[in-house]
Rosetta silent file (secondary structure, phi, psi, omega in degrees, C-alpha in Angstrom):
SEQUENCE: XXXXXXXXXXXXXXXXXXXXXXXXXXXXXXXXXXXXXXXXXXXXXXXXXXXXXXXXXXXXXXXXXXXXXXXXXXXXXXXXXXXXXXXXXXXXXXXXXXXXXXXXXXXXXXXXXXXXXXXXXXXXXXXXXXXXXXXXXXXXXXXXXXXXXXXXXXXXXXX
SCORE:     score description
SCORE:     0.000 S_00000001
   1 L     0.000  -41.753  178.990   28.611   37.257   61.316 S_00000001
   2 H   -64.157  -42.459 -179.886   30.713   37.946   58.212 S_00000001
   3 H   -69.267  -30.426  178.651   28.407   40.723   57.099 S_00000001
   4 H   -63.877  -47.327  179.402   28.400   42.199   60.599 S_00000001
   5 H   -66.963  -36.076  176.644   32.173   42.631   60.609 S_00000001
   6 H   -65.503  -37.880  176.993   32.093   43.996   57.059 S_00000001
   7 H   -65.173  -38.241  177.872   29.430   46.494   58.153 S_00000001
   8 H   -64.286  -41.039  177.669   31.564   47.622   61.085 S_00000001
   9 H   -62.924  -40.315  178.050   34.479   48.246   58.733 S_00000001
  10 H   -64.060  -37.618  177.754   32.197   50.297   56.478 S_00000001
  11 H   -65.207  -35.789  179.177   31.072   52.364   59.461 S_00000001
  12 H   -61.808  -27.118  176.441   34.724   53.025   60.314 S_00000001
  13 H   -63.541  -27.218 -177.150   35.072   54.753   56.941 S_00000001
  14 H   -85.596  -13.897 -178.675   32.632   57.417   58.149 S_00000001
  15 H   -60.725  -47.388  177.168   34.493   58.254   61.371 S_00000001
  16 H   -59.548  -36.202  178.774   37.037   60.586   59.691 S_00000001
  17 H   -64.912  -42.020  178.548   34.174   62.358   57.928 S_00000001
  18 H   -64.331  -41.489  178.456   32.321   62.864   61.204 S_00000001
  19 H   -63.449  -43.381  179.259   35.491   64.187   62.838 S_00000001
  20 H   -60.909  -47.415  179.571   36.091   66.580   59.939 S_00000001
  21 H   -61.535  -40.602 -179.839   32.536   67.919   60.091 S_00000001
  22 H   -64.190  -44.039 -177.235   32.752   68.362   63.851 S_00000001
  23 H   -75.307  -33.427 -178.363   36.037   70.235   63.691 S_00000001
  24 H   -80.918  -41.589 -172.724   35.207   72.354   60.652 S_00000001
  25 H   -95.404   -7.793  172.870   31.604   73.258   61.426 S_00000001
  26 L  -110.122   98.740 -171.087   31.868   73.665   65.198 S_00000001
  27 H   -57.456  -32.080 -179.086   34.140   76.710   65.503 S_00000001
  28 H   -61.677  -41.648  177.943   34.991   76.122   69.159 S_00000001
  29 H   -64.609  -47.800 -178.008   36.672   72.784   68.421 S_00000001
  30 H   -62.206  -47.665 -178.455   38.588   74.157   65.452 S_00000001
  31 H   -63.630  -39.951  178.772   39.731   77.305   67.257 S_00000001
  32 H   -63.563  -44.446  178.942   40.805   75.339   70.324 S_00000001
  33 H   -63.478  -46.547 -177.564   42.836   72.916   68.222 S_00000001
  34 H   -64.642  -40.705  179.944   44.453   75.676   66.157 S_00000001
  35 H   -69.007  -38.016  177.661   45.383   77.789   69.178 S_00000001
  36 H   -65.738  -46.280 -180.000   46.823   74.773   71.014 S_00000001
  37 H   -65.149  -40.511  179.703   48.821   73.636   67.984 S_00000001
  38 H   -63.485  -41.677  179.815   49.993   77.182   67.278 S_00000001
  39 H   -69.246  -29.219  175.754   51.218   77.671   70.847 S_00000001
  40 H   -73.333  -33.441 -176.858   53.115   74.358   70.684 S_00000001
  41 H   -84.289  -28.241 -174.027   54.764   75.305   67.371 S_00000001
  42 H   -52.171  -43.651  179.973   55.505   78.969   68.232 S_00000001
  43 H   -62.556  -24.163 -177.594   58.730   78.321   70.214 S_00000001
  44 H   -87.018  -27.483 -176.993   60.226   76.482   67.219 S_00000001
  45 H  -107.529  -27.161  174.742   59.401   79.017   64.482 S_00000001
  46 L    89.039  -23.882 -178.641   59.369   82.316   66.371 S_00000001
  47 L  -113.139  142.967 -179.510   56.573   84.066   64.444 S_00000001
  48 H   -65.465  -45.089 -178.464   52.856   83.952   65.216 S_00000001
  49 H   -63.551  -42.004 -179.865   51.805   83.855   61.518 S_00000001
  50 H   -66.683  -40.735  178.628   54.218   81.029   60.699 S_00000001
  51 H   -66.236  -35.965  176.805   53.112   79.003   63.703 S_00000001
  52 H   -67.138  -38.524  176.960   49.469   79.515   62.687 S_00000001
  53 H   -60.182  -47.689  179.336   50.325   78.385   59.146 S_00000001
  54 H   -68.018  -29.565  175.746   51.910   75.176   60.480 S_00000001
  55 H   -65.529  -41.951  176.567   48.957   74.693   62.831 S_00000001
  56 H   -64.883  -41.215  176.760   46.611   74.762   59.811 S_00000001
  57 H   -59.918  -42.424  177.895   48.887   72.317   57.976 S_00000001
  58 H   -64.532  -41.973 -178.933   48.771   70.035   61.004 S_00000001
  59 H   -58.572  -51.720 -177.844   45.006   70.459   61.278 S_00000001
  60 H   -79.191  -28.919  175.854   44.273   69.398   57.707 S_00000001
  61 H   -67.497  -29.919  178.569   47.119   66.863   57.560 S_00000001
  62 H   -61.866  -39.355  178.712   45.641   65.125   60.580 S_00000001
  63 H   -64.424  -40.690  179.044   42.495   64.297   58.593 S_00000001
  64 H   -62.654  -46.122 -179.139   44.580   62.823   55.817 S_00000001
  65 H   -63.933  -41.668  178.266   46.573   60.651   58.241 S_00000001
  66 H   -63.213  -43.941  179.960   43.398   59.449   59.996 S_00000001
  67 H   -63.551  -43.253  178.805   41.779   58.574   56.657 S_00000001
  68 H   -63.770  -39.368  178.375   44.859   56.691   55.465 S_00000001
  69 H   -60.898  -46.469  178.244   44.991   54.793   58.762 S_00000001
  70 H   -65.742  -36.605  179.491   41.394   53.618   58.456 S_00000001
  71 H   -64.634  -45.020  178.578   41.953   52.752   54.798 S_00000001
  72 H   -63.852  -40.590  178.373   44.995   50.584   55.590 S_00000001
  73 H   -60.810  -45.535 -178.643   43.142   48.863   58.423 S_00000001
  74 H   -68.765  -35.889  177.191   40.205   47.994   56.182 S_00000001
  75 H   -62.830  -41.892  177.697   42.490   46.769   53.393 S_00000001
  76 H   -61.881  -42.094  179.070   44.226   44.399   55.806 S_00000001
  77 H   -63.384  -48.595 -176.955   40.864   43.099   56.979 S_00000001
  78 H   -68.974  -31.616  178.843   39.508   42.632   53.462 S_00000001
  79 H   -64.952  -37.007 -178.972   42.706   41.026   52.203 S_00000001
  80 H   -77.030  -47.772 -173.869   42.406   38.369   54.894 S_00000001
  81 H   -93.490  -35.329 -175.361   38.638   37.787   54.820 S_00000001
  82 L    90.679  152.754  178.891   37.612   39.054   51.393 S_00000001
  83 E   -83.706  133.760  179.190   34.731   41.292   50.417 S_00000001
  84 E   -93.772  123.329  176.239   31.326   39.613   50.481 S_00000001
  85 E  -113.554  122.990  178.056   29.133   40.339   47.481 S_00000001
  86 E  -116.653  100.355 -177.798   25.523   39.178   47.669 S_00000001
  87 L   -71.316  144.152  176.739   23.847   39.758   44.323 S_00000001
  88 L   -76.374  -26.532  174.369   20.151   40.514   44.282 S_00000001
  89 L  -152.163  152.622  179.464   19.888   38.576   41.038 S_00000001
  90 E  -154.211  157.015  178.125   22.163   36.437   38.911 S_00000001
  91 E  -130.765  127.765  176.941   22.000   34.263   35.813 S_00000001
  92 E  -100.663  121.887  177.995   24.106   31.137   35.315 S_00000001
  93 L  -117.454 -178.342  178.549   24.821   30.356   31.657 S_00000001
  94 L   -74.281  -14.879 -179.988   27.104   27.881   29.926 S_00000001
  95 L  -102.572  -13.413 -179.547   29.763   30.629   29.558 S_00000001
  96 E   162.722 -161.970 -179.799   29.638   32.117   33.051 S_00000001
  97 E  -120.325  134.078  174.211   27.595   33.972   35.648 S_00000001
  98 E  -105.745  115.475 -175.085   26.059   37.398   35.159 S_00000001
  99 E   -99.522  123.310  177.621   25.827   39.110   38.536 S_00000001
 100 L    52.549   34.989  177.102   23.231   41.892   38.971 S_00000001
 101 L    60.708   14.924 -177.723   22.940   42.323   35.179 S_00000001
 102 L  -142.972  -23.017 -176.001   26.330   44.033   35.017 S_00000001
 103 E  -110.798  112.615  177.715   29.218   41.913   36.329 S_00000001
 104 E   -89.339  138.170  171.295   30.272   38.900   34.251 S_00000001
 105 E  -118.242  107.540 -174.324   32.182   36.015   35.807 S_00000001
 106 E   -83.672  139.859  173.655   33.529   33.893   32.961 S_00000001
 107 L   -78.923  147.577   -5.128   33.974   30.143   33.242 S_00000001
 108 L   -79.690  140.321  178.425   36.270   28.527   34.213 S_00000001
 109 E   -87.207  144.448  175.978   36.561   30.404   37.502 S_00000001
 110 E  -106.194  115.240 -178.940   39.721   30.155   39.574 S_00000001
 111 E   166.873 -158.763 -179.962   38.930   29.908   43.260 S_00000001
 112 E  -118.424  158.726  179.147   37.168   27.900   45.922 S_00000001
 113 E  -131.656  140.748  178.787   33.541   26.946   46.365 S_00000001
 114 E  -132.695  144.854  179.400   31.574   26.351   49.561 S_00000001
 115 E  -116.334  131.515  174.959   28.077   25.015   50.107 S_00000001
 116 E  -126.664   96.294 -176.057   25.880   25.994   53.048 S_00000001
 117 L   -71.359  -33.571 -177.687   22.679   23.977   52.847 S_00000001
 118 L   -67.744  -35.306  179.274   21.179   25.255   56.088 S_00000001
 119 L  -100.086    0.253  173.459   21.345   28.893   54.946 S_00000001
 120 L    59.019   55.074  172.674   20.750   27.948   51.295 S_00000001
 121 E  -144.084  155.598  172.618   23.685   29.595   49.573 S_00000001
 122 E  -115.383  131.171 -177.831   26.683   28.673   47.471 S_00000001
 123 E  -116.335  129.267  175.810   29.767   30.813   47.979 S_00000001
 124 E  -111.363  129.082  178.268   32.516   31.247   45.418 S_00000001
 125 E  -109.870  112.373 -179.400   35.781   32.813   46.561 S_00000001
 126 E  -124.284  153.910  174.585   37.737   34.298   43.652 S_00000001
 127 E   -72.438  149.134  179.254   40.680   36.649   43.433 S_00000001
 128 L   -65.536  144.682  178.930   39.851   40.176   42.376 S_00000001
 129 L   -65.508  -20.431  179.141   40.432   40.862   38.676 S_00000001
 130 L   -87.748  130.028 -178.209   42.586   43.836   39.684 S_00000001
 131 L   -65.136  141.901  178.416   46.120   42.834   40.686 S_00000001
 132 L    82.133   -0.376 -178.828   47.049   43.355   44.319 S_00000001
 133 L   -95.467  174.485 -174.338   43.456   43.599   45.490 S_00000001
 134 L   -80.473  172.827  176.302   41.600   41.391   47.922 S_00000001
 135 E   -74.141  155.248  175.726   39.521   38.297   47.352 S_00000001
 136 E  -119.650  130.463  178.833   35.852   38.589   46.491 S_00000001
 137 E  -108.723  110.481  177.314   33.318   36.210   48.010 S_00000001
 138 E   -93.341  125.024  176.397   30.167   35.878   45.923 S_00000001
 139 E  -108.709  119.782  179.580   27.209   34.396   47.797 S_00000001
 140 E  -108.733  109.362  178.215   24.455   33.023   45.613 S_00000001
 141 E   -87.120  137.506 -179.999   21.252   32.307   47.528 S_00000001
 142 L  -159.705  160.353  174.898   18.852   29.825   45.957 S_00000001
 143 L   -80.348  -26.206 -179.356   16.243   27.226   46.810 S_00000001
 144 L  -103.776   70.414 -172.197   18.090   24.632   44.695 S_00000001
 145 H   -65.559  -47.161 -176.921   21.420   24.790   46.505 S_00000001
 146 H   -64.629  -38.821  179.608   22.774   21.370   45.535 S_00000001
 147 H   -63.569  -46.524  178.518   21.944   21.853   41.862 S_00000001
 148 H   -64.036  -39.965  179.527   23.721   25.223   41.736 S_00000001
 149 H   -61.275  -44.283 -179.500   26.665   23.789   43.665 S_00000001
 150 H   -65.050  -40.684  179.038   27.080   20.921   41.187 S_00000001
 151 H   -63.216  -48.119 -175.755   26.902   23.279   38.203 S_00000001
 152 H   -73.150  -33.396  179.953   29.453   25.694   39.630 S_00000001
 153 H   -62.724  -35.593  178.425   31.775   23.010   40.999 S_00000001
 154 H   -71.044  -18.550 -177.802   32.212   21.640   37.485 S_00000001
 155 L  -105.503   14.359 -174.443   33.219   25.081   36.217 S_00000001
 156 E  -114.069  135.124  172.127   35.756   25.888   38.940 S_00000001
 157 E  -106.704  138.617  179.106   39.511   25.471   38.902 S_00000001
 158 L   -66.296  137.995 -179.849   41.332   25.408   42.224 S_00000001
 159 L   -80.783    0.000    0.000   43.362   28.550   42.834 S_00000001
């Protein structure tokens, strides 16, 4: 369920791109928008060229505003729920966890830990290393869930 909602948010990132491609590469849509915007602006500026210029500014500014809107929406969602990271491989050492051979998580970790025995994963919720960013939820799937949970619980400080 968590991954489903995260996937929907990721799909929402592509909507502005699809709209841009439709409006830019299908001339009928673009021309219709520009002529409508130009005719709405013309009474305020008085010149056809100036109204067309402002119509183009509106046209391309609209994409920026739509993209920013989707970005803010996704940030609010991720700030509340956190981004779920499911590593394909990880190594737990005495100094920390190496996630996907590239991301180190040094002990002691500051965050929360959850155990889900039925789905066989341990989840660690830590704040992002970058200030002002959202929480990151690392899900570590394993056959030895309780053993991993005990190891990580001893290396975790409550946030």
